[in-house]
Amino acid sequence: RSARSFDRFVFIDADRASCFELESIVLSEFHEIRHKISVVCNDANTALSEYIGEVDWTSTRALVFLDPFGLEVGWDLITRVAETGACDVWYLFPLGGVIRMMTNDGQVPDIWRARLDSVFGTKKWYEEFYRPSVQLSLFNQEDSRMLKVASTNHVVDFIRERLNSTFPAVSNAGILRNSKGAPLFALVLGVSNPSVAARKAALRIANHLVKDLNQ
């Protein structure tokens, strides 16, 4: 039988110019299905949360793609998506931005700490990615400082662990890097469907797709 297409497409962007461009593309290139497409110009944390609250998830399923600007997606939104039991989410996790915010000496500015707390949904990231490093000072006194131990794989494992605490199943992660090999994003799928069969099918497809990103 033929595959069923999506009944509706919702694009959310906080930037007004980007929304205008999206609407222009829809009108010029997708006019045949424009009645299925909505462009919402708002912050995704607000707009997607409102959308989730308006839908009857007992009879609806959705696939969400989160491509955040910086570290703007809060954990509350991730939790709301998972709680529907009907929304699977591809999360383009801002790996590079997170690692950059974790200063090497452990002196993370309060505003950065708050942002990382929101992204991870917990304050425990600090004890996960920092260890005491005791050194002798010039006068042979112990100088206890914090040492950053946040490798790429360590951060990826931690965010997958966090997603596993919310979603019934989580795929492997694909790492997207720049031309110099520095990590930019981790692409990972959170599956909210409680059905074991559905979870297995989704993970099989997702793990196949992200495998190529790690080669």
PDB file of N, CA, C and O in Angstrom, residues 82-142:
ATOM      1  N   ALA A  82       7.615  14.781  25.087  1.00  0.00           N
ATOM      2  CA  ALA A  82       7.655  13.361  25.467  1.00  0.00           C
ATOM      3  C   ALA A  82       6.362  12.911  26.129  1.00  0.00           C
ATOM      4  O   ALA A  82       5.891  11.790  25.910  1.00  0.00           O
ATOM      5  N   GLU A  83       5.762  13.785  26.920  1.00  0.00           N
ATOM      6  CA  GLU A  83       4.561  13.424  27.676  1.00  0.00           C
ATOM      7  C   GLU A  83       3.338  13.212  26.792  1.00  0.00           C
ATOM      8  O   GLU A  83       2.347  12.624  27.241  1.00  0.00           O
ATOM      9  N   THR A  84       3.383  13.663  25.553  1.00  0.00           N
ATOM     10  CA  THR A  84       2.244  13.428  24.659  1.00  0.00           C
ATOM     11  C   THR A  84       2.069  11.938  24.372  1.00  0.00           C
ATOM     12  O   THR A  84       0.963  11.476  24.113  1.00  0.00           O
ATOM     13  N   GLY A  85       3.175  11.194  24.402  1.00  0.00           N
ATOM     14  CA  GLY A  85       3.115   9.781  24.035  1.00  0.00           C
ATOM     15  C   GLY A  85       2.840   9.575  22.568  1.00  0.00           C
ATOM     16  O   GLY A  85       2.594   8.453  22.115  1.00  0.00           O
ATOM     17  N   ALA A  86       2.901  10.669  21.793  1.00  0.00           N
ATOM     18  CA  ALA A  86       2.556  10.591  20.373  1.00  0.00           C
ATOM     19  C   ALA A  86       3.476  11.416  19.490  1.00  0.00           C
ATOM     20  O   ALA A  86       3.345  11.373  18.277  1.00  0.00           O
ATOM     21  N   CYS A  87       4.381  12.194  20.100  1.00  0.00           N
ATOM     22  CA  CYS A  87       5.316  13.021  19.331  1.00  0.00           C
ATOM     23  C   CYS A  87       6.725  12.444  19.434  1.00  0.00           C
ATOM     24  O   CYS A  87       7.273  12.364  20.535  1.00  0.00           O
ATOM     25  N   ASP A  88       7.274  12.057  18.311  1.00  0.00           N
ATOM     26  CA  ASP A  88       8.700  11.713  18.278  1.00  0.00           C
ATOM     27  C   ASP A  88       9.451  12.978  17.887  1.00  0.00           C
ATOM     28  O   ASP A  88       8.942  13.799  17.117  1.00  0.00           O
ATOM     29  N   VAL A  89      10.645  13.163  18.420  1.00  0.00           N
ATOM     30  CA  VAL A  89      11.353  14.410  18.161  1.00  0.00           C
ATOM     31  C   VAL A  89      12.796  14.168  17.743  1.00  0.00           C
ATOM     32  O   VAL A  89      13.546  13.482  18.434  1.00  0.00           O
ATOM     33  N   TRP A  90      13.148  14.712  16.582  1.00  0.00           N
ATOM     34  CA  TRP A  90      14.536  14.793  16.167  1.00  0.00           C
ATOM     35  C   TRP A  90      15.102  16.054  16.807  1.00  0.00           C
ATOM     36  O   TRP A  90      14.633  17.159  16.514  1.00  0.00           O
ATOM     37  N   TYR A  91      16.095  15.904  17.669  1.00  0.00           N
ATOM     38  CA  TYR A  91      16.662  17.033  18.393  1.00  0.00           C
ATOM     39  C   TYR A  91      18.081  17.278  17.884  1.00  0.00           C
ATOM     40  O   TYR A  91      18.953  16.426  18.030  1.00  0.00           O
ATOM     41  N   LEU A  92      18.289  18.442  17.283  1.00  0.00           N
ATOM     42  CA  LEU A  92      19.621  18.841  16.848  1.00  0.00           C
ATOM     43  C   LEU A  92      20.270  19.550  18.035  1.00  0.00           C
ATOM     44  O   LEU A  92      20.232  20.776  18.148  1.00  0.00           O
ATOM     45  N   PHE A  93      20.836  18.756  18.913  1.00  0.00           N
ATOM     46  CA  PHE A  93      21.365  19.275  20.181  1.00  0.00           C
ATOM     47  C   PHE A  93      22.603  20.133  19.937  1.00  0.00           C
ATOM     48  O   PHE A  93      23.532  19.708  19.239  1.00  0.00           O
ATOM     49  N   PRO A  94      22.660  21.355  20.524  1.00  0.00           N
ATOM     50  CA  PRO A  94      23.765  22.294  20.273  1.00  0.00           C
ATOM     51  C   PRO A  94      25.041  21.900  21.015  1.00  0.00           C
ATOM     52  O   PRO A  94      25.473  22.584  21.951  1.00  0.00           O
ATOM     53  N   LEU A  95      25.654  20.846  20.563  1.00  0.00           N
ATOM     54  CA  LEU A  95      26.808  20.260  21.235  1.00  0.00           C
ATOM     55  C   LEU A  95      27.971  21.236  21.378  1.00  0.00           C
ATOM     56  O   LEU A  95      28.551  21.392  22.456  1.00  0.00           O
ATOM     57  N   GLY A  96      28.328  21.898  20.272  1.00  0.00           N
ATOM     58  CA  GLY A  96      29.456  22.824  20.296  1.00  0.00           C
ATOM     59  C   GLY A  96      29.241  23.980  21.250  1.00  0.00           C
ATOM     60  O   GLY A  96      30.138  24.354  22.016  1.00  0.00           O
ATOM     61  N   GLY A  97      28.032  24.554  21.233  1.00  0.00           N
ATOM     62  CA  GLY A  97      27.721  25.675  22.111  1.00  0.00           C
ATOM     63  C   GLY A  97      27.785  25.288  23.575  1.00  0.00           C
ATOM     64  O   GLY A  97      28.283  26.051  24.417  1.00  0.00           O
ATOM     65  N   VAL A  98      27.283  24.093  23.897  1.00  0.00           N
ATOM     66  CA  VAL A  98      27.309  23.607  25.273  1.00  0.00           C
ATOM     67  C   VAL A  98      28.743  23.442  25.766  1.00  0.00           C
ATOM     68  O   VAL A  98      29.101  23.885  26.865  1.00  0.00           O
ATOM     69  N   ILE A  99      29.579  22.818  24.958  1.00  0.00           N
ATOM     70  CA  ILE A  99      30.967  22.581  25.354  1.00  0.00           C
ATOM     71  C   ILE A  99      31.711  23.901  25.532  1.00  0.00           C
ATOM     72  O   ILE A  99      32.514  24.065  26.466  1.00  0.00           O
ATOM     73  N   ARG A 100      31.427  24.869  24.657  1.00  0.00           N
ATOM     74  CA  ARG A 100      32.099  26.168  24.769  1.00  0.00           C
ATOM     75  C   ARG A 100      31.703  26.910  26.042  1.00  0.00           C
ATOM     76  O   ARG A 100      32.510  27.659  26.617  1.00  0.00           O
ATOM     77  N   MET A 101      30.487  26.748  26.494  1.00  0.00           N
ATOM     78  CA  MET A 101      30.032  27.431  27.699  1.00  0.00           C
ATOM     79  C   MET A 101      30.653  26.846  28.962  1.00  0.00           C
ATOM     80  O   MET A 101      30.664  27.504  30.005  1.00  0.00           O
ATOM     81  N   MET A 102      31.139  25.620  28.881  1.00  0.00           N
ATOM     82  CA  MET A 102      31.792  25.005  30.040  1.00  0.00           C
ATOM     83  C   MET A 102      33.252  25.439  30.062  1.00  0.00           C
ATOM     84  O   MET A 102      34.092  24.884  29.359  1.00  0.00           O
ATOM     85  N   THR A 103      33.550  26.447  30.858  1.00  0.00           N
ATOM     86  CA  THR A 103      34.904  26.977  30.920  1.00  0.00           C
ATOM     87  C   THR A 103      35.873  25.939  31.480  1.00  0.00           C
ATOM     88  O   THR A 103      35.495  25.101  32.300  1.00  0.00           O
ATOM     89  N   ASN A 104      37.120  25.998  31.042  1.00  0.00           N
ATOM     90  CA  ASN A 104      38.119  25.017  31.454  1.00  0.00           C
ATOM     91  C   ASN A 104      38.407  25.048  32.951  1.00  0.00           C
ATOM     92  O   ASN A 104      38.729  24.020  33.551  1.00  0.00           O
ATOM     93  N   ASP A 105      38.311  26.240  33.572  1.00  0.00           N
ATOM     94  CA  ASP A 105      38.649  26.361  34.990  1.00  0.00           C
ATOM     95  C   ASP A 105      37.448  26.165  35.911  1.00  0.00           C
ATOM     96  O   ASP A 105      37.566  26.285  37.133  1.00  0.00           O
ATOM     97  N   GLY A 106      36.279  25.871  35.344  1.00  0.00           N
ATOM     98  CA  GLY A 106      35.106  25.626  36.168  1.00  0.00           C
ATOM     99  C   GLY A 106      34.402  26.880  36.644  1.00  0.00           C
ATOM    100  O   GLY A 106      33.358  26.803  37.305  1.00  0.00           O
ATOM    101  N   GLN A 107      34.943  28.061  36.322  1.00  0.00           N
ATOM    102  CA  GLN A 107      34.321  29.319  36.719  1.00  0.00           C
ATOM    103  C   GLN A 107      33.296  29.733  35.662  1.00  0.00           C
ATOM    104  O   GLN A 107      33.530  30.615  34.839  1.00  0.00           O
ATOM    105  N   VAL A 108      32.172  29.063  35.682  1.00  0.00           N
ATOM    106  CA  VAL A 108      31.124  29.296  34.683  1.00  0.00           C
ATOM    107  C   VAL A 108      30.256  30.469  35.133  1.00  0.00           C
ATOM    108  O   VAL A 108      29.690  30.439  36.226  1.00  0.00           O
ATOM    109  N   PRO A 109      30.144  31.529  34.322  1.00  0.00           N
ATOM    110  CA  PRO A 109      29.302  32.676  34.694  1.00  0.00           C
ATOM    111  C   PRO A 109      27.867  32.242  35.002  1.00  0.00           C
ATOM    112  O   PRO A 109      27.355  31.290  34.414  1.00  0.00           O
ATOM    113  N   ASP A 110      27.245  32.950  35.929  1.00  0.00           N
ATOM    114  CA  ASP A 110      25.892  32.583  36.375  1.00  0.00           C
ATOM    115  C   ASP A 110      24.900  32.502  35.222  1.00  0.00           C
ATOM    116  O   ASP A 110      24.051  31.608  35.180  1.00  0.00           O
ATOM    117  N   ILE A 111      25.005  33.431  34.266  1.00  0.00           N
ATOM    118  CA  ILE A 111      24.048  33.434  33.152  1.00  0.00           C
ATOM    119  C   ILE A 111      24.248  32.198  32.273  1.00  0.00           C
ATOM    120  O   ILE A 111      23.294  31.646  31.722  1.00  0.00           O
ATOM    121  N   TRP A 112      25.489  31.735  32.146  1.00  0.00           N
ATOM    122  CA  TRP A 112      25.754  30.519  31.374  1.00  0.00           C
ATOM    123  C   TRP A 112      25.282  29.290  32.139  1.00  0.00           C
ATOM    124  O   TRP A 112      24.746  28.354  31.558  1.00  0.00           O
ATOM    125  N   ARG A 113      25.503  29.302  33.453  1.00  0.00           N
ATOM    126  CA  ARG A 113      25.028  28.182  34.279  1.00  0.00           C
ATOM    127  C   ARG A 113      23.520  28.013  34.138  1.00  0.00           C
ATOM    128  O   ARG A 113      23.014  26.899  33.992  1.00  0.00           O
ATOM    129  N   ALA A 114      22.800  29.143  34.201  1.00  0.00           N
ATOM    130  CA  ALA A 114      21.341  29.093  34.096  1.00  0.00           C
ATOM    131  C   ALA A 114      20.913  28.523  32.749  1.00  0.00           C
ATOM    132  O   ALA A 114      19.959  27.733  32.665  1.00  0.00           O
ATOM    133  N   ARG A 115      21.621  28.914  31.685  1.00  0.00           N
ATOM    134  CA  ARG A 115      21.279  28.413  30.363  1.00  0.00           C
ATOM    135  C   ARG A 115      21.554  26.922  30.261  1.00  0.00           C
ATOM    136  O   ARG A 115      20.745  26.157  29.720  1.00  0.00           O
ATOM    137  N   LEU A 116      22.681  26.461  30.808  1.00  0.00           N
ATOM    138  CA  LEU A 116      23.012  25.035  30.775  1.00  0.00           C
ATOM    139  C   LEU A 116      22.057  24.240  31.658  1.00  0.00           C
ATOM    140  O   LEU A 116      21.686  23.111  31.313  1.00  0.00           O
ATOM    141  N   ASP A 117      21.644  24.807  32.788  1.00  0.00           N
ATOM    142  CA  ASP A 117      20.633  24.162  33.631  1.00  0.00           C
ATOM    143  C   ASP A 117      19.358  23.927  32.826  1.00  0.00           C
ATOM    144  O   ASP A 117      18.721  22.864  32.923  1.00  0.00           O
ATOM    145  N   SER A 118      18.964  24.929  32.035  1.00  0.00           N
ATOM    146  CA  SER A 118      17.737  24.839  31.250  1.00  0.00           C
ATOM    147  C   SER A 118      17.863  23.821  30.129  1.00  0.00           C
ATOM    148  O   SER A 118      16.934  23.044  29.876  1.00  0.00           O
ATOM    149  N   VAL A 119      19.007  23.812  29.447  1.00  0.00           N
ATOM    150  CA  VAL A 119      19.212  22.889  28.324  1.00  0.00           C
ATOM    151  C   VAL A 119      19.224  21.434  28.794  1.00  0.00           C
ATOM    152  O   VAL A 119      18.608  20.560  28.167  1.00  0.00           O
ATOM    153  N   PHE A 120      19.918  21.175  29.901  1.00  0.00           N
ATOM    154  CA  PHE A 120      20.025  19.801  30.410  1.00  0.00           C
ATOM    155  C   PHE A 120      18.853  19.408  31.307  1.00  0.00           C
ATOM    156  O   PHE A 120      18.640  18.230  31.563  1.00  0.00           O
ATOM    157  N   GLY A 121      18.117  20.399  31.813  1.00  0.00           N
ATOM    158  CA  GLY A 121      17.018  20.104  32.715  1.00  0.00           C
ATOM    159  C   GLY A 121      17.471  19.650  34.081  1.00  0.00           C
ATOM    160  O   GLY A 121      16.708  19.039  34.829  1.00  0.00           O
ATOM    161  N   THR A 122      18.703  19.965  34.442  1.00  0.00           N
ATOM    162  CA  THR A 122      19.252  19.579  35.734  1.00  0.00           C
ATOM    163  C   THR A 122      20.509  20.388  36.011  1.00  0.00           C
ATOM    164  O   THR A 122      21.187  20.834  35.077  1.00  0.00           O
ATOM    165  N   LYS A 123      20.830  20.563  37.297  1.00  0.00           N
ATOM    166  CA  LYS A 123      22.076  21.226  37.686  1.00  0.00           C
ATOM    167  C   LYS A 123      23.223  20.226  37.815  1.00  0.00           C
ATOM    168  O   LYS A 123      24.375  20.606  38.034  1.00  0.00           O
ATOM    169  N   LYS A 124      22.916  18.944  37.658  1.00  0.00           N
ATOM    170  CA  LYS A 124      23.926  17.913  37.876  1.00  0.00           C
ATOM    171  C   LYS A 124      24.972  17.841  36.771  1.00  0.00           C
ATOM    172  O   LYS A 124      25.941  17.088  36.887  1.00  0.00           O
ATOM    173  N   TRP A 125      24.779  18.606  35.702  1.00  0.00           N
ATOM    174  CA  TRP A 125      25.776  18.606  34.630  1.00  0.00           C
ATOM    175  C   TRP A 125      27.134  19.056  35.151  1.00  0.00           C
ATOM    176  O   TRP A 125      28.171  18.592  34.649  1.00  0.00           O
ATOM    177  N   TYR A 126      27.137  19.930  36.157  1.00  0.00           N
ATOM    178  CA  TYR A 126      28.419  20.466  36.639  1.00  0.00           C
ATOM    179  C   TYR A 126      29.250  19.362  37.285  1.00  0.00           C
ATOM    180  O   TYR A 126      30.437  19.194  36.981  1.00  0.00           O
ATOM    181  N   GLU A 127      28.644  18.593  38.159  1.00  0.00           N
ATOM    182  CA  GLU A 127      29.386  17.504  38.808  1.00  0.00           C
ATOM    183  C   GLU A 127      29.705  16.382  37.822  1.00  0.00           C
ATOM    184  O   GLU A 127      30.626  15.599  38.049  1.00  0.00           O
ATOM    185  N   GLU A 128      28.968  16.326  36.730  1.00  0.00           N
ATOM    186  CA  GLU A 128      29.240  15.322  35.700  1.00  0.00           C
ATOM    187  C   GLU A 128      30.477  15.688  34.883  1.00  0.00           C
ATOM    188  O   GLU A 128      31.261  14.805  34.503  1.00  0.00           O
ATOM    189  N   PHE A 129      30.669  16.973  34.629  1.00  0.00           N
ATOM    190  CA  PHE A 129      31.716  17.402  33.691  1.00  0.00           C
ATOM    191  C   PHE A 129      32.904  18.114  34.337  1.00  0.00           C
ATOM    192  O   PHE A 129      33.783  18.596  33.636  1.00  0.00           O
ATOM    193  N   TYR A 130      32.930  18.153  35.671  1.00  0.00           N
ATOM    194  CA  TYR A 130      34.070  18.770  36.348  1.00  0.00           C
ATOM    195  C   TYR A 130      34.570  17.883  37.482  1.00  0.00           C
ATOM    196  O   TYR A 130      33.777  17.237  38.167  1.00  0.00           O
ATOM    197  N   ARG A 131      35.892  17.868  37.652  1.00  0.00           N
ATOM    198  CA  ARG A 131      36.527  17.106  38.728  1.00  0.00           C
ATOM    199  C   ARG A 131      37.527  18.010  39.444  1.00  0.00           C
ATOM    200  O   ARG A 131      38.169  18.854  38.807  1.00  0.00           O
ATOM    201  N   PRO A 132      37.681  17.825  40.761  1.00  0.00           N
ATOM    202  CA  PRO A 132      38.691  18.620  41.484  1.00  0.00           C
ATOM    203  C   PRO A 132      40.091  18.280  40.977  1.00  0.00           C
ATOM    204  O   PRO A 132      40.419  17.122  40.740  1.00  0.00           O
ATOM    205  N   SER A 133      40.912  19.292  40.803  1.00  0.00           N
ATOM    206  CA  SER A 133      42.301  19.109  40.390  1.00  0.00           C
ATOM    207  C   SER A 133      43.190  19.806  41.409  1.00  0.00           C
ATOM    208  O   SER A 133      43.302  21.037  41.417  1.00  0.00           O
ATOM    209  N   VAL A 134      43.784  19.033  42.305  1.00  0.00           N
ATOM    210  CA  VAL A 134      44.591  19.595  43.378  1.00  0.00           C
ATOM    211  C   VAL A 134      46.031  19.751  42.904  1.00  0.00           C
ATOM    212  O   VAL A 134      46.682  18.799  42.483  1.00  0.00           O
ATOM    213  N   GLN A 135      46.522  20.987  42.971  1.00  0.00           N
ATOM    214  CA  GLN A 135      47.894  21.282  42.571  1.00  0.00           C
ATOM    215  C   GLN A 135      48.601  22.044  43.683  1.00  0.00           C
ATOM    216  O   GLN A 135      47.972  22.661  44.536  1.00  0.00           O
ATOM    217  N   LEU A 136      49.920  22.005  43.666  1.00  0.00           N
ATOM    218  CA  LEU A 136      50.703  22.762  44.632  1.00  0.00           C
ATOM    219  C   LEU A 136      50.999  24.142  44.059  1.00  0.00           C
ATOM    220  O   LEU A 136      51.415  24.275  42.914  1.00  0.00           O
ATOM    221  N   SER A 137      50.773  25.174  44.865  1.00  0.00           N
ATOM    222  CA  SER A 137      51.053  26.530  44.437  1.00  0.00           C
ATOM    223  C   SER A 137      52.535  26.833  44.583  1.00  0.00           C
ATOM    224  O   SER A 137      53.338  25.978  44.986  1.00  0.00           O
ATOM    225  N   LEU A 138      52.919  28.058  44.304  1.00  0.00           N
ATOM    226  CA  LEU A 138      54.310  28.495  44.388  1.00  0.00           C
ATOM    227  C   LEU A 138      54.867  28.298  45.794  1.00  0.00           C
ATOM    228  O   LEU A 138      56.062  28.042  45.977  1.00  0.00           O
ATOM    229  N   PHE A 139      54.006  28.382  46.804  1.00  0.00           N
ATOM    230  CA  PHE A 139      54.436  28.268  48.199  1.00  0.00           C
ATOM    231  C   PHE A 139      54.101  26.908  48.787  1.00  0.00           C
ATOM    232  O   PHE A 139      53.958  26.748  49.996  1.00  0.00           O
ATOM    233  N   ASN A 140      53.963  25.894  47.901  1.00  0.00           N
ATOM    234  CA  ASN A 140      53.701  24.515  48.305  1.00  0.00           C
ATOM    235  C   ASN A 140      52.390  24.362  49.078  1.00  0.00           C
ATOM    236  O   ASN A 140      52.242  23.470  49.910  1.00  0.00           O
ATOM    237  N   GLN A 141      51.442  25.244  48.805  1.00  0.00           N
ATOM    238  CA  GLN A 141      50.123  25.121  49.385  1.00  0.00           C
ATOM    239  C   GLN A 141      49.173  24.507  48.355  1.00  0.00           C
ATOM    240  O   GLN A 141      49.304  24.763  47.166  1.00  0.00           O
ATOM    241  N   GLU A 142      48.263  23.696  48.844  1.00  0.00           N
ATOM    242  CA  GLU A 142      47.323  23.072  47.927  1.00  0.00           C
ATOM    243  C   GLU A 142      46.400  24.119  47.319  1.00  0.00           C
ATOM    244  O   GLU A 142      45.831  24.949  48.014  1.00  0.00           O
TER     245      GLU A 142
END
